[in-house]
């Protein structure tokens, strides 16, 4: 199952490490993970969001890190994912969700 990883980036100096650690856990569980860490180009905020939404489009689910509730971008991603009828899963609950 392909999933998108969402969490707080803006104002979070440790976001790269947080995302990487979560990606490693998800990959070990059998998920194919798409993540904002894949975007290395120096883009504007809305350009990043556009790419994030495109990644959500091709995923079956979006996994939200604990800090996602304090991120306007992650909140937008949740609303977008819900509108697209994607599974929305909190990372802390990932063991309850089966990778298929």
GROMACS .gro file of N, CA and C in nm:
model
  300
    1UNK      N    1   0.085  -0.118   0.000
    1UNK     CA    2   0.000   0.000   0.000
    1UNK      C    3   0.089   0.124   0.000
    2UNK      N    4   0.054   0.217  -0.083
    2UNK     CA    5   0.128   0.344  -0.091
    2UNK      C    6   0.062   0.445   0.002
    3UNK      N    7   0.146   0.509   0.083
    3UNK     CA    8   0.097   0.609   0.178
    3UNK      C    9   0.178   0.738   0.165
    4UNK      N   10   0.116   0.846   0.206
    4UNK     CA   11   0.182   0.977   0.212
    4UNK      C   12   0.201   1.010   0.359
    5UNK      N   13   0.317   1.063   0.395
    5UNK     CA   14   0.348   1.098   0.532
    5UNK      C   15   0.334   1.249   0.550
    6UNK      N   16   0.254   1.288   0.647
    6UNK     CA   17   0.227   1.430   0.672
    6UNK      C   18   0.264   1.467   0.815
    7UNK      N   19   0.317   1.587   0.831
    7UNK     CA   20   0.353   1.636   0.963
    7UNK      C   21   0.398   1.780   0.955
    8UNK      N   22   0.433   1.835   1.068
    8UNK     CA   23   0.476   1.975   1.075
    8UNK      C   24   0.617   1.991   1.020
    9UNK      N   25   0.630   2.084   0.926
    9UNK     CA   26   0.760   2.115   0.867
    9UNK      C   27   0.800   2.258   0.904
   10UNK      N   28   0.713   2.353   0.875
   10UNK     CA   29   0.742   2.494   0.900
   10UNK      C   30   0.765   2.516   1.050
   11UNK      N   31   0.879   2.574   1.083
   11UNK     CA   32   0.911   2.601   1.222
   11UNK      C   33   0.960   2.479   1.300
   12UNK      N   34   0.981   2.368   1.231
   12UNK     CA   35   1.027   2.245   1.297
   12UNK      C   36   1.167   2.212   1.245
   13UNK      N   37   1.268   2.249   1.321
   13UNK     CA   38   1.406   2.230   1.277
   13UNK      C   39   1.444   2.082   1.264
   14UNK      N   40   1.372   1.994   1.330
   14UNK     CA   41   1.404   1.851   1.330
   14UNK      C   42   1.315   1.771   1.235
   15UNK      N   43   1.242   1.839   1.146
   15UNK     CA   44   1.144   1.768   1.065
   15UNK      C   45   1.205   1.659   0.979
   16UNK      N   46   1.324   1.684   0.922
   16UNK     CA   47   1.387   1.582   0.835
   16UNK      C   48   1.407   1.452   0.912
   17UNK      N   49   1.460   1.460   1.033
   17UNK     CA   50   1.483   1.340   1.114
   17UNK      C   51   1.353   1.273   1.155
   18UNK      N   52   1.255   1.352   1.195
   18UNK     CA   53   1.125   1.297   1.236
   18UNK      C   54   1.061   1.220   1.121
   19UNK      N   55   1.062   1.280   1.003
   19UNK     CA   56   1.003   1.214   0.886
   19UNK      C   57   1.083   1.089   0.850
   20UNK      N   58   1.215   1.098   0.852
   20UNK     CA   59   1.297   0.983   0.816
   20UNK      C   60   1.271   0.865   0.909
   21UNK      N   61   1.264   0.891   1.039
   21UNK     CA   62   1.238   0.784   1.136
   21UNK      C   63   1.103   0.719   1.111
   22UNK      N   64   1.001   0.801   1.085
   22UNK     CA   65   0.867   0.747   1.058
   22UNK      C   66   0.866   0.669   0.927
   23UNK      N   67   0.935   0.720   0.826
   23UNK     CA   68   0.942   0.650   0.697
   23UNK      C   69   1.003   0.511   0.716
   24UNK      N   70   1.109   0.503   0.794
   24UNK     CA   71   1.176   0.374   0.817
   24UNK      C   72   1.083   0.274   0.885
   25UNK      N   73   1.005   0.320   0.982
   25UNK     CA   74   0.908   0.233   1.049
   25UNK      C   75   0.804   0.184   0.948
   26UNK      N   76   0.751   0.275   0.869
   26UNK     CA   77   0.647   0.239   0.772
   26UNK      C   78   0.699   0.143   0.666
   27UNK      N   79   0.819   0.167   0.618
   27UNK     CA   80   0.878   0.078   0.517
   27UNK      C   81   0.897  -0.062   0.574
   28UNK      N   82   0.942  -0.072   0.698
   28UNK     CA   83   0.959  -0.204   0.763
   28UNK      C   84   0.826  -0.276   0.775
   29UNK      N   85   0.717  -0.201   0.785
   29UNK     CA   86   0.584  -0.261   0.795
   29UNK      C   87   0.526  -0.295   0.657
   30UNK      N   88   0.600  -0.265   0.551
   30UNK     CA   89   0.556  -0.303   0.417
   30UNK      C   90   0.491  -0.194   0.334
   31UNK      N   91   0.488  -0.072   0.386
   31UNK     CA   92   0.428   0.038   0.312
   31UNK      C   93   0.526   0.096   0.211
   32UNK      N   94   0.474   0.147   0.102
   32UNK     CA   95   0.550   0.231   0.009
   32UNK      C   96   0.522   0.374   0.054
   33UNK      N   97   0.625   0.449   0.086
   33UNK     CA   98   0.607   0.580   0.150
   33UNK      C   99   0.647   0.694   0.057
   34UNK      N  100   0.554   0.786   0.038
   34UNK     CA  101   0.583   0.914  -0.027
   34UNK      C  102   0.588   1.019   0.083
   35UNK      N  103   0.679   1.114   0.070
   35UNK     CA  104   0.703   1.208   0.179
   35UNK      C  105   0.753   1.341   0.125
   36UNK      N  106   0.725   1.451   0.194
   36UNK     CA  107   0.781   1.580   0.154
   36UNK      C  108   0.933   1.581   0.148
   37UNK      N  109   0.997   1.486   0.218
   37UNK     CA  110   1.144   1.479   0.211
   37UNK      C  111   1.193   1.450   0.071
   38UNK      N  112   1.106   1.398  -0.013
   38UNK     CA  113   1.145   1.366  -0.151
   38UNK      C  114   1.161   1.491  -0.237
   39UNK      N  115   1.105   1.601  -0.192
   39UNK     CA  116   1.111   1.726  -0.268
   39UNK      C  117   1.234   1.804  -0.224
   40UNK      N  118   1.330   1.814  -0.312
   40UNK     CA  119   1.455   1.881  -0.276
   40UNK      C  120   1.472   2.016  -0.347
   41UNK      N  121   1.384   2.047  -0.438
   41UNK     CA  122   1.394   2.174  -0.511
   41UNK      C  123   1.357   2.291  -0.420
   42UNK      N  124   1.419   2.407  -0.440
   42UNK     CA  125   1.387   2.526  -0.359
   42UNK      C  126   1.259   2.593  -0.410
   43UNK      N  127   1.145   2.544  -0.365
   43UNK     CA  128   1.016   2.592  -0.413
   43UNK      C  129   0.949   2.681  -0.309
   44UNK      N  130   0.847   2.750  -0.354
   44UNK     CA  131   0.764   2.831  -0.265
   44UNK      C  132   0.665   2.739  -0.193
   45UNK      N  133   0.611   2.787  -0.082
   45UNK     CA  134   0.519   2.708   0.001
   45UNK      C  135   0.405   2.647  -0.080
   46UNK      N  136   0.335   2.729  -0.159
   46UNK     CA  137   0.221   2.678  -0.236
   46UNK      C  138   0.264   2.578  -0.343
   47UNK      N  139   0.384   2.591  -0.395
   47UNK     CA  140   0.435   2.493  -0.491
   47UNK      C  141   0.458   2.359  -0.421
   48UNK      N  142   0.511   2.363  -0.299
   48UNK     CA  143   0.526   2.241  -0.220
   48UNK      C  144   0.389   2.176  -0.196
   49UNK      N  145   0.292   2.258  -0.158
   49UNK     CA  146   0.159   2.204  -0.131
   49UNK      C  147   0.100   2.139  -0.255
   50UNK      N  148   0.120   2.199  -0.369
   50UNK     CA  149   0.069   2.143  -0.494
   50UNK      C  150   0.128   2.003  -0.517
   51UNK      N  151   0.256   1.987  -0.495
   51UNK     CA  152   0.321   1.856  -0.512
   51UNK      C  153   0.273   1.760  -0.403
   52UNK      N  154   0.258   1.807  -0.281
   52UNK     CA  155   0.207   1.723  -0.173
   52UNK      C  156   0.068   1.668  -0.209
   53UNK      N  157  -0.019   1.753  -0.260
   53UNK     CA  158  -0.153   1.709  -0.300
   53UNK      C  159  -0.145   1.605  -0.411
   54UNK      N  160  -0.053   1.624  -0.505
   54UNK     CA  161  -0.037   1.526  -0.614
   54UNK      C  162   0.008   1.391  -0.556
   55UNK      N  163   0.097   1.393  -0.457
   55UNK     CA  164   0.139   1.268  -0.395
   55UNK      C  165   0.022   1.202  -0.323
   56UNK      N  166  -0.059   1.282  -0.255
   56UNK     CA  167  -0.177   1.227  -0.187
   56UNK      C  168  -0.270   1.162  -0.289
   57UNK      N  169  -0.283   1.222  -0.405
   57UNK     CA  170  -0.371   1.167  -0.509
   57UNK      C  171  -0.338   1.023  -0.546
   58UNK      N  172  -0.211   0.987  -0.543
   58UNK     CA  173  -0.174   0.852  -0.587
   58UNK      C  174  -0.157   0.755  -0.470
   59UNK      N  175  -0.187   0.800  -0.350
   59UNK     CA  176  -0.177   0.714  -0.231
   59UNK      C  177  -0.315   0.663  -0.192
   60UNK      N  178  -0.313   0.553  -0.118
   60UNK     CA  179  -0.437   0.500  -0.063
   60UNK      C  180  -0.467   0.559   0.074
   61UNK      N  181  -0.361   0.604   0.142
   61UNK     CA  182  -0.378   0.654   0.278
   61UNK      C  183  -0.277   0.765   0.307
   62UNK      N  184  -0.310   0.846   0.407
   62UNK     CA  185  -0.219   0.949   0.456
   62UNK      C  186  -0.195   0.919   0.603
   63UNK      N  187  -0.067   0.914   0.639
   63UNK     CA  188  -0.027   0.890   0.777
   63UNK      C  189   0.015   1.023   0.837
   64UNK      N  190  -0.043   1.058   0.951
   64UNK     CA  191  -0.017   1.188   1.014
   64UNK      C  192   0.068   1.171   1.139
   65UNK      N  193   0.183   1.239   1.140
   65UNK     CA  194   0.267   1.242   1.259
   65UNK      C  195   0.193   1.318   1.369
   66UNK      N  196   0.235   1.297   1.493
   66UNK     CA  197   0.168   1.358   1.608
   66UNK      C  198   0.162   1.510   1.597
   67UNK      N  199   0.267   1.571   1.542
   67UNK     CA  200   0.272   1.718   1.534
   67UNK      C  201   0.190   1.774   1.419
   68UNK      N  202   0.122   1.690   1.344
   68UNK     CA  203   0.043   1.737   1.229
   68UNK      C  204  -0.070   1.831   1.271
   69UNK      N  205  -0.121   1.814   1.392
   69UNK     CA  206  -0.232   1.899   1.437
   69UNK      C  207  -0.190   2.043   1.459
   70UNK      N  208  -0.059   2.069   1.468
   70UNK     CA  209  -0.010   2.206   1.487
   70UNK      C  210   0.046   2.264   1.357
   71UNK      N  211   0.014   2.202   1.245
   71UNK     CA  212   0.066   2.246   1.115
   71UNK      C  213  -0.047   2.283   1.022
   72UNK      N  214  -0.047   2.407   0.975
   72UNK     CA  215  -0.151   2.449   0.880
   72UNK      C  216  -0.144   2.367   0.751
   73UNK      N  217  -0.022   2.335   0.706
   73UNK     CA  218  -0.007   2.255   0.585
   73UNK      C  219  -0.061   2.115   0.603
   74UNK      N  220  -0.031   2.052   0.715
   74UNK     CA  221  -0.081   1.916   0.742
   74UNK      C  222  -0.232   1.916   0.760
   75UNK      N  223  -0.286   2.022   0.817
   75UNK     CA  224  -0.432   2.033   0.830
   75UNK      C  225  -0.494   2.042   0.692
   76UNK      N  226  -0.434   2.119   0.604
   76UNK     CA  227  -0.482   2.126   0.465
   76UNK      C  228  -0.473   1.990   0.398
   77UNK      N  229  -0.364   1.918   0.423
   77UNK     CA  230  -0.346   1.785   0.364
   77UNK      C  231  -0.453   1.689   0.415
   78UNK      N  232  -0.486   1.697   0.543
   78UNK     CA  233  -0.593   1.610   0.597
   78UNK      C  234  -0.726   1.641   0.529
   79UNK      N  235  -0.759   1.768   0.519
   79UNK     CA  236  -0.886   1.805   0.453
   79UNK      C  237  -0.889   1.757   0.308
   80UNK      N  238  -0.777   1.773   0.240
   80UNK     CA  239  -0.767   1.729   0.100
   80UNK      C  240  -0.784   1.578   0.093
   81UNK      N  241  -0.714   1.504   0.179
   81UNK     CA  242  -0.722   1.358   0.179
   81UNK      C  243  -0.864   1.311   0.211
   82UNK      N  244  -0.927   1.375   0.307
   82UNK     CA  245  -1.065   1.337   0.340
   82UNK      C  246  -1.158   1.363   0.222
   83UNK      N  247  -1.139   1.475   0.153
   83UNK     CA  248  -1.222   1.506   0.037
   83UNK      C  249  -1.201   1.405  -0.076
   84UNK      N  250  -1.083   1.345  -0.080
   84UNK     CA  251  -1.050   1.244  -0.182
   84UNK      C  252  -1.078   1.102  -0.133
   85UNK      N  253  -1.142   1.090  -0.017
   85UNK     CA  254  -1.178   0.960   0.042
   85UNK      C  255  -1.058   0.869   0.066
   86UNK      N  256  -0.949   0.928   0.113
   86UNK     CA  257  -0.830   0.851   0.148
   86UNK      C  258  -0.841   0.810   0.295
   87UNK      N  259  -0.779   0.699   0.331
   87UNK     CA  260  -0.767   0.665   0.471
   87UNK      C  261  -0.679   0.771   0.537
   88UNK      N  262  -0.719   0.818   0.653
   88UNK     CA  263  -0.639   0.913   0.731
   88UNK      C  264  -0.607   0.845   0.864
   89UNK      N  265  -0.477   0.821   0.887
   89UNK     CA  266  -0.434   0.741   1.000
   89UNK      C  267  -0.331   0.819   1.081
   90UNK      N  268  -0.350   0.824   1.211
   90UNK     CA  269  -0.249   0.884   1.298
   90UNK      C  270  -0.135   0.784   1.314
   91UNK      N  271  -0.012   0.832   1.305
   91UNK     CA  272   0.105   0.744   1.312
   91UNK      C  273   0.103   0.657   1.437
   92UNK      N  274   0.058   0.711   1.548
   92UNK     CA  275   0.055   0.634   1.673
   92UNK      C  276  -0.038   0.514   1.664
   93UNK      N  277  -0.131   0.515   1.568
   93UNK     CA  278  -0.226   0.406   1.550
   93UNK      C  279  -0.190   0.313   1.435
   94UNK      N  280  -0.071   0.326   1.381
   94UNK     CA  281  -0.035   0.252   1.261
   94UNK      C  282  -0.040   0.101   1.283
   95UNK      N  283  -0.014   0.054   1.403
   95UNK     CA  284  -0.018  -0.090   1.428
   95UNK      C  285  -0.160  -0.147   1.418
   96UNK      N  286  -0.260  -0.061   1.427
   96UNK     CA  287  -0.400  -0.105   1.414
   96UNK      C  288  -0.441  -0.114   1.268
   97UNK      N  289  -0.363  -0.056   1.180
   97UNK     CA  290  -0.396  -0.052   1.037
   97UNK      C  291  -0.311  -0.155   0.964
   98UNK      N  292  -0.373  -0.239   0.886
   98UNK     CA  293  -0.302  -0.345   0.815
   98UNK      C  294  -0.259  -0.296   0.677
   99UNK      N  295  -0.133  -0.315   0.645
   99UNK     CA  296  -0.082  -0.287   0.512
   99UNK      C  297  -0.133  -0.398   0.420
  100UNK      N  298  -0.195  -0.361   0.309
  100UNK     CA  299  -0.244  -0.465   0.218
  100UNK      C  300  -0.177  -0.455   0.085
   0.00000   0.00000   0.00000
